Tab-separated table of C-alpha atoms in Angstrom:
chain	number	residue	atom	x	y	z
A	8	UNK	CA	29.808	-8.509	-26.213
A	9	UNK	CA	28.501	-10.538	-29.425
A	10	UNK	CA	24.872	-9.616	-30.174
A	11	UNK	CA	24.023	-13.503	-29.449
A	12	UNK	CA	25.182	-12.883	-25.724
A	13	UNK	CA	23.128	-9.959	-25.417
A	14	UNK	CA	20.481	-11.280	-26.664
A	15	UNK	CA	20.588	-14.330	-23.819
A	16	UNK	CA	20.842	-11.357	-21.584
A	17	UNK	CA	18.083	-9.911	-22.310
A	18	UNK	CA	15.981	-12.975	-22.463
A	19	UNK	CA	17.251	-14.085	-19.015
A	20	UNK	CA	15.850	-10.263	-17.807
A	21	UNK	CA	12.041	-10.820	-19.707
A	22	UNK	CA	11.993	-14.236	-18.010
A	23	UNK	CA	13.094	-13.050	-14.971
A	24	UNK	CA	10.782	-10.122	-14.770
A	25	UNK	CA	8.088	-11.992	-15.764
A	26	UNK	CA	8.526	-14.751	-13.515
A	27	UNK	CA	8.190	-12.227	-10.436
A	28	UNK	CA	5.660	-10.496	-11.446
A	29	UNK	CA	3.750	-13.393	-11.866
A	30	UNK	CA	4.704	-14.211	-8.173
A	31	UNK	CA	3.463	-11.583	-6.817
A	32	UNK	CA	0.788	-11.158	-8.966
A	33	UNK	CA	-0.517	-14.557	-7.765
A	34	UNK	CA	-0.054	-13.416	-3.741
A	35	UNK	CA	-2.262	-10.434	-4.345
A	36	UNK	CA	-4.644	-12.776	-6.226
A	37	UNK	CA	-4.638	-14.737	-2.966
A	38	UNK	CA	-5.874	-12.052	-0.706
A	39	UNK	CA	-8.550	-11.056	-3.000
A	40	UNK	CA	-10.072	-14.432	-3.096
A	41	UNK	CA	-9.357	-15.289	0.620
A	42	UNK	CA	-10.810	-12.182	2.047
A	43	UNK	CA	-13.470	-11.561	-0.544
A	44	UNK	CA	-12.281	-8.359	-1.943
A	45	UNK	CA	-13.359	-7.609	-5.008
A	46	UNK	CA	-17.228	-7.746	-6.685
A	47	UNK	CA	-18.428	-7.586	-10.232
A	48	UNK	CA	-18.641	-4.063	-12.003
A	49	UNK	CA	-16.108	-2.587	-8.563
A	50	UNK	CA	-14.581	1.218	-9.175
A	51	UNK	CA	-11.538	0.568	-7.088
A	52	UNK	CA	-9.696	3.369	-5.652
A	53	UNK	CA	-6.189	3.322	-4.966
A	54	UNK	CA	-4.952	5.576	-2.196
A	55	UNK	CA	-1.653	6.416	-3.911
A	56	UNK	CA	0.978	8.119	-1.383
A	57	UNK	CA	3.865	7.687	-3.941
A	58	UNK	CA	6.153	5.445	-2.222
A	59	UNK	CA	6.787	1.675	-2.947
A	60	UNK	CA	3.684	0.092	-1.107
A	61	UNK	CA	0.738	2.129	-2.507
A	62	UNK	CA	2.120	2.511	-6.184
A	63	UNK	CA	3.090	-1.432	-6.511
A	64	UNK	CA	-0.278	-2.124	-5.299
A	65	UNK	CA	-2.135	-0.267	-8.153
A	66	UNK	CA	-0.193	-1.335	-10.893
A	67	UNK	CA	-0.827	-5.435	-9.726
A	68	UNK	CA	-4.344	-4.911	-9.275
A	69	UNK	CA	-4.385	-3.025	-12.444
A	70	UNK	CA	-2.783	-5.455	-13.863
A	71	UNK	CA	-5.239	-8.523	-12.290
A	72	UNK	CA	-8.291	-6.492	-13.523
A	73	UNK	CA	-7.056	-7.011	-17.197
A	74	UNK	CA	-7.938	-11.076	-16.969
A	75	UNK	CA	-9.788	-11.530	-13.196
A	76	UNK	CA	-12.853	-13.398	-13.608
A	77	UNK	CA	-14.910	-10.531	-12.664
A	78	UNK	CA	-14.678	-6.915	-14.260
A	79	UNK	CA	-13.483	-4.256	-11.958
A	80	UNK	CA	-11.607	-1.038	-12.616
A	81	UNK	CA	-8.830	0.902	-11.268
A	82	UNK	CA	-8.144	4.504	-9.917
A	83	UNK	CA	-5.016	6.205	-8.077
A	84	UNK	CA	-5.862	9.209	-6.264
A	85	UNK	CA	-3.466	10.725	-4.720
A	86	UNK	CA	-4.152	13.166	-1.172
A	87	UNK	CA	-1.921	16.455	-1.656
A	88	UNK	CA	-1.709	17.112	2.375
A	89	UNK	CA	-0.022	20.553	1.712
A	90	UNK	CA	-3.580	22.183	0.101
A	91	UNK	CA	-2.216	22.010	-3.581
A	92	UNK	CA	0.971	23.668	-3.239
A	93	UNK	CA	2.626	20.084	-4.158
A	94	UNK	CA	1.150	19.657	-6.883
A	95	UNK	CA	1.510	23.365	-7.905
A	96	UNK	CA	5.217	22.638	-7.245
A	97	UNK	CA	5.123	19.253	-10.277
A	98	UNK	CA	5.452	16.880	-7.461
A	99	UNK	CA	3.260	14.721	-8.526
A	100	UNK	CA	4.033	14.771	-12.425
A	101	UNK	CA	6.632	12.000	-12.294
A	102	UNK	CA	4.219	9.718	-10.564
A	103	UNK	CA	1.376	10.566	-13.165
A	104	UNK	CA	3.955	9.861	-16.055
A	105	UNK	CA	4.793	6.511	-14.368
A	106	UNK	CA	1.324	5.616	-14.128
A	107	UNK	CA	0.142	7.028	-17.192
A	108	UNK	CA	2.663	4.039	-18.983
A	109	UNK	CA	1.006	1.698	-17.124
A	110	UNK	CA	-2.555	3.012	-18.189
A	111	UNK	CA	-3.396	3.922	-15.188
A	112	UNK	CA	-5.287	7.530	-13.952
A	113	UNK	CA	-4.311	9.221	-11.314
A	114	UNK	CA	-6.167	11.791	-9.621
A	115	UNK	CA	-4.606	14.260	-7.363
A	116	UNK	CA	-7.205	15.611	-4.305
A	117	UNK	CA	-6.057	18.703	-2.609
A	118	UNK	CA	-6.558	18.929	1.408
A	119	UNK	CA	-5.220	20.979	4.018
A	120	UNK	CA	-4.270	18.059	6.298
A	121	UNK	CA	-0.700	19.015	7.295
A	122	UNK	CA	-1.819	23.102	8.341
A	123	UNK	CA	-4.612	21.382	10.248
A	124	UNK	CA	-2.413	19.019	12.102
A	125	UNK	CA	0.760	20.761	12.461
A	126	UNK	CA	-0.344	24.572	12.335
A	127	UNK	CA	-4.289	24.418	14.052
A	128	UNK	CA	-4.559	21.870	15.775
A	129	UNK	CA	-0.255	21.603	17.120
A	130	UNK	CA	-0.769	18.110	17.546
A	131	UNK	CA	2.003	16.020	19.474
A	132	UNK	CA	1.087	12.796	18.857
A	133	UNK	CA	-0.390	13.514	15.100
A	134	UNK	CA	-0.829	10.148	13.550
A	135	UNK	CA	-3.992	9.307	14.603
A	136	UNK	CA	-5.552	12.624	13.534
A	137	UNK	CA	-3.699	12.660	10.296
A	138	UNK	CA	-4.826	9.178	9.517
A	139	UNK	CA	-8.639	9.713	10.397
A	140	UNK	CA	-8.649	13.020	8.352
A	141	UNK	CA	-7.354	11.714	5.290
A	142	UNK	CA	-9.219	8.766	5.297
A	143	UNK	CA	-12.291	10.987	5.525
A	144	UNK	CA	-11.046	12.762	2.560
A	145	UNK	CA	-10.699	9.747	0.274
A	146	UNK	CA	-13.340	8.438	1.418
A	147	UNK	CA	-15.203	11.077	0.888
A	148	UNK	CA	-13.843	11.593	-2.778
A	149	UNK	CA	-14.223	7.593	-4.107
A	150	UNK	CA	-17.713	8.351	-2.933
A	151	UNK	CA	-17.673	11.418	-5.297
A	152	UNK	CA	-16.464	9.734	-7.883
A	153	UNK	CA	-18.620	6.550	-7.710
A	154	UNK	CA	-16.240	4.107	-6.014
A	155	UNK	CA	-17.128	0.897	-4.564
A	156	UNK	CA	-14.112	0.265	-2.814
A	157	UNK	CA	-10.397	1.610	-1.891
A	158	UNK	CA	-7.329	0.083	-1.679
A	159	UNK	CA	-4.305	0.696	1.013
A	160	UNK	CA	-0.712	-0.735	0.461
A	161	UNK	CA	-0.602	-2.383	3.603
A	162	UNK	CA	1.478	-5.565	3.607
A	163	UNK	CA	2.796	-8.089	5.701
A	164	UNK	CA	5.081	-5.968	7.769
A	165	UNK	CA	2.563	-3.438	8.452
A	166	UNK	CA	0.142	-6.275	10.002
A	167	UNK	CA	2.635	-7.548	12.078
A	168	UNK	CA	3.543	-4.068	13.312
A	169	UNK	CA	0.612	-2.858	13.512
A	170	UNK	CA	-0.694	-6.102	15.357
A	171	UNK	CA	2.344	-5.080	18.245
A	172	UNK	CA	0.854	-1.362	18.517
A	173	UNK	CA	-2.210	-2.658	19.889
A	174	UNK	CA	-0.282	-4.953	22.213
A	175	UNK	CA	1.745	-3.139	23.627
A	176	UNK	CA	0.415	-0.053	23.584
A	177	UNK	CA	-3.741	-0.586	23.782
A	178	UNK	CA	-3.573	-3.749	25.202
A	179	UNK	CA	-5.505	-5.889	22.656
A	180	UNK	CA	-4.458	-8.586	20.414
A	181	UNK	CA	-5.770	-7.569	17.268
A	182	UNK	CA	-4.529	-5.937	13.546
A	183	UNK	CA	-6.057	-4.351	11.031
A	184	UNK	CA	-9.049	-6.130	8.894
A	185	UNK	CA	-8.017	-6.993	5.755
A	186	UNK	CA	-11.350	-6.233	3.953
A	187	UNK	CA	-13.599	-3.618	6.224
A	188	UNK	CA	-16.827	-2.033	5.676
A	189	UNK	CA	-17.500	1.217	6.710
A	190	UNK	CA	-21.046	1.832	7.340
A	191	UNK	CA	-21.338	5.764	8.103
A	192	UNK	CA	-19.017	6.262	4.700
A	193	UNK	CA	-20.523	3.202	2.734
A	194	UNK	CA	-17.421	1.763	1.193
A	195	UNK	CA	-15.540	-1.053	1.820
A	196	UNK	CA	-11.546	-0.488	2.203
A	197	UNK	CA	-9.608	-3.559	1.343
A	198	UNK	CA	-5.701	-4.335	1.825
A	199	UNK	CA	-4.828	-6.720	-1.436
A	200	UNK	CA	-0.766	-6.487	-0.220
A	201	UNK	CA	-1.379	-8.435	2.915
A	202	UNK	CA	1.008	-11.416	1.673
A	203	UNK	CA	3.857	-9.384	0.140
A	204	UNK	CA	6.559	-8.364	2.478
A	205	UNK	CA	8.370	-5.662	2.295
A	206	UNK	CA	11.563	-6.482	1.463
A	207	UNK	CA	9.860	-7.727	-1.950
A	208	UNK	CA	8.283	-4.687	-2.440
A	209	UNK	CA	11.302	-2.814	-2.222
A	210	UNK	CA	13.705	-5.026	-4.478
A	211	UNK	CA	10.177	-5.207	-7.281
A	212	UNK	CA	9.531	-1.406	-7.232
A	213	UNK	CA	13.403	-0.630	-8.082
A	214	UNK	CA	13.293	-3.344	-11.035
A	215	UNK	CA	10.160	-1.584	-12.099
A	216	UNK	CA	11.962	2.238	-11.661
A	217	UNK	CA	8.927	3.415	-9.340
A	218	UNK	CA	9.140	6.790	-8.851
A	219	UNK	CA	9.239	7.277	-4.802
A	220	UNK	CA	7.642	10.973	-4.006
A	221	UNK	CA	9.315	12.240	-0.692
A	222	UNK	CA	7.462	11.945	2.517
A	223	UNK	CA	6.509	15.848	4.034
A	224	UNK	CA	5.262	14.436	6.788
A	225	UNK	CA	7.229	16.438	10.064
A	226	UNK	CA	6.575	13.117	11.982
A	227	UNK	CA	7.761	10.775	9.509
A	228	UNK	CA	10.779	8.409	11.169
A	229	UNK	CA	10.126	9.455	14.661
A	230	UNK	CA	6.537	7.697	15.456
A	231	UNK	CA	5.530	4.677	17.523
A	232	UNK	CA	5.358	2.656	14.164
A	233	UNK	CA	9.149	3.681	13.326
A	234	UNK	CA	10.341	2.297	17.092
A	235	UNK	CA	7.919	-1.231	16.615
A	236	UNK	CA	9.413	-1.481	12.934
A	237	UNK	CA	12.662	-1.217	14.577
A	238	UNK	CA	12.363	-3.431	17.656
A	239	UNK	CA	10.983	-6.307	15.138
A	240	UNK	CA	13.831	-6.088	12.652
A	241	UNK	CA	16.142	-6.309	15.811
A	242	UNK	CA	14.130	-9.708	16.871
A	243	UNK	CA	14.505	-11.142	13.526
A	244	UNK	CA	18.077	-10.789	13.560
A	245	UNK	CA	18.556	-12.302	17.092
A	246	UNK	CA	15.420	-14.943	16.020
A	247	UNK	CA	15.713	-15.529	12.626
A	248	UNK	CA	12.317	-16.409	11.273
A	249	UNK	CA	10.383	-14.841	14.184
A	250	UNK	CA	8.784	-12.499	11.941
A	251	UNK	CA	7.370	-14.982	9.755
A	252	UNK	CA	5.950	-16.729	12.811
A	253	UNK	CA	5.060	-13.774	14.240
A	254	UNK	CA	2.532	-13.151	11.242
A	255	UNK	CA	1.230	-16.665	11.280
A	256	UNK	CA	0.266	-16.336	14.583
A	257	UNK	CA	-1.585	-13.003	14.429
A	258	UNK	CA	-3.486	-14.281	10.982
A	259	UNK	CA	-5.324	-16.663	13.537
A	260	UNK	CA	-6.843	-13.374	15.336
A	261	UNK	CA	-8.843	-13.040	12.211
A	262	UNK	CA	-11.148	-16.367	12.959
């Protein structure tokens, strides 16, 4: 290949790159404006999990707070559910690395989660639990660290999903806010992925090399979540598009 060619090639890549980025950068953009999410002088923590959702949406908001119209900074804290002995392990170093190139910080906060779940409590149905207790713990720790708000990689497949849980399973119609203030923890959680599917997630994080850290959690693949994630992928395939609707129509819940 002549040095000309790969020189187009290369080109083609920047512009493609760039192009996407842009797009999604301008989605996330949406959210923040359309929900209100983000104040002058904001500490924003990033709950980083270290899969595809959570570590896409700190590096575009860390990117947005390098031009946004009003200044805010960025965090990643990560929750090490096994009481340190991940990060003890270097779990967590390639995801630091990754960030670190980005100029991002990430802070790892150990918590016995997983023992208290799995080991104390023996919980059969753990989610709920497991959720509550490490949002207490983040919470707890943006507090700590003089946060004004925290960011979740929820996106648009986890609202629809989420908005079937509570149908079919609590009987309301209903998802998750996209910008919530809790009162007893004083901070407002926000969810800047809300128009960025999946599948784009997926295909942006492997053109960006995202390190993916491996889920521990005993429960992961086998929850209510998994079999609703399921069911709707096998409704888009015999509907094509009904996903799409499907998340129009539960936006409206939000007034």
């Amino acid at each position: 290949m002549s040095i000309f060619c790969q020189i187009r090639i290369d080109t083609a890549l920047i512009l493609s790159y760039n192009y996407i980025m842009q797009k999604y950068i301008s989605r996330v953009m949406k959210a923040i404006k359309e929900f209100k999410m983000v104040d002058e002088g904001d500490v924003i923590v990033v709950g980083v999990s270290g899969g595809k959702d959570s570590m896409l949406t700190v590096i575009l908001l860390n990117e947005i707070s390098k031009f946004y119209e009003k200044s805010f900074r960025v965090i990643a804290v990560s929750l090490d559910c096994t009481g340190g002995e991940a990060e003890k392990s270097g779990a967590y170093e390639p995801t630091r690395k990754y960030l670190e190139s980005w100029g991002i910080e990430l802070q790892v906060v150990h918590t016995d989660v997983l023992k208290i779940v799995f080991e104390d409590r023996k919980e059969k149905n753990p989610c709920s639990l497991c959720a509550n207790l490490r949002r207490g713990r983040l919470n707890a720790h943006a507090k700590e660290i003089g946060a004004t708000k925290i960011a979740l990689g929820h996106h648009t497949d986890d609202f629809i999903e989420t908005f079937y849980l509570n149908m079919i399973y609590g009987g309301s119609l209903r998802s998750f806010l996209p910008t919530t203030y809790f009162s007893r923890a004083d901070i407002t959680q926000i969810r800047p992925m809300l128009y960025m599917k999946e599948s784009e997630i997926i295909a942006f994080g492997k053109k960006l090399g995202i390190p993916i850290l491996d889920n521990c959690c005993e429960a992961n693949g086998k929850t209510q979540r998994q079999f609703v994630k399921e069911e709707l992928a096998r409704l888009d395939k015999l509907v094509p598009g009904s996903k799409d609707r499907i998340f129009r129509a539960s936006l409206q819940t939000l007034g």
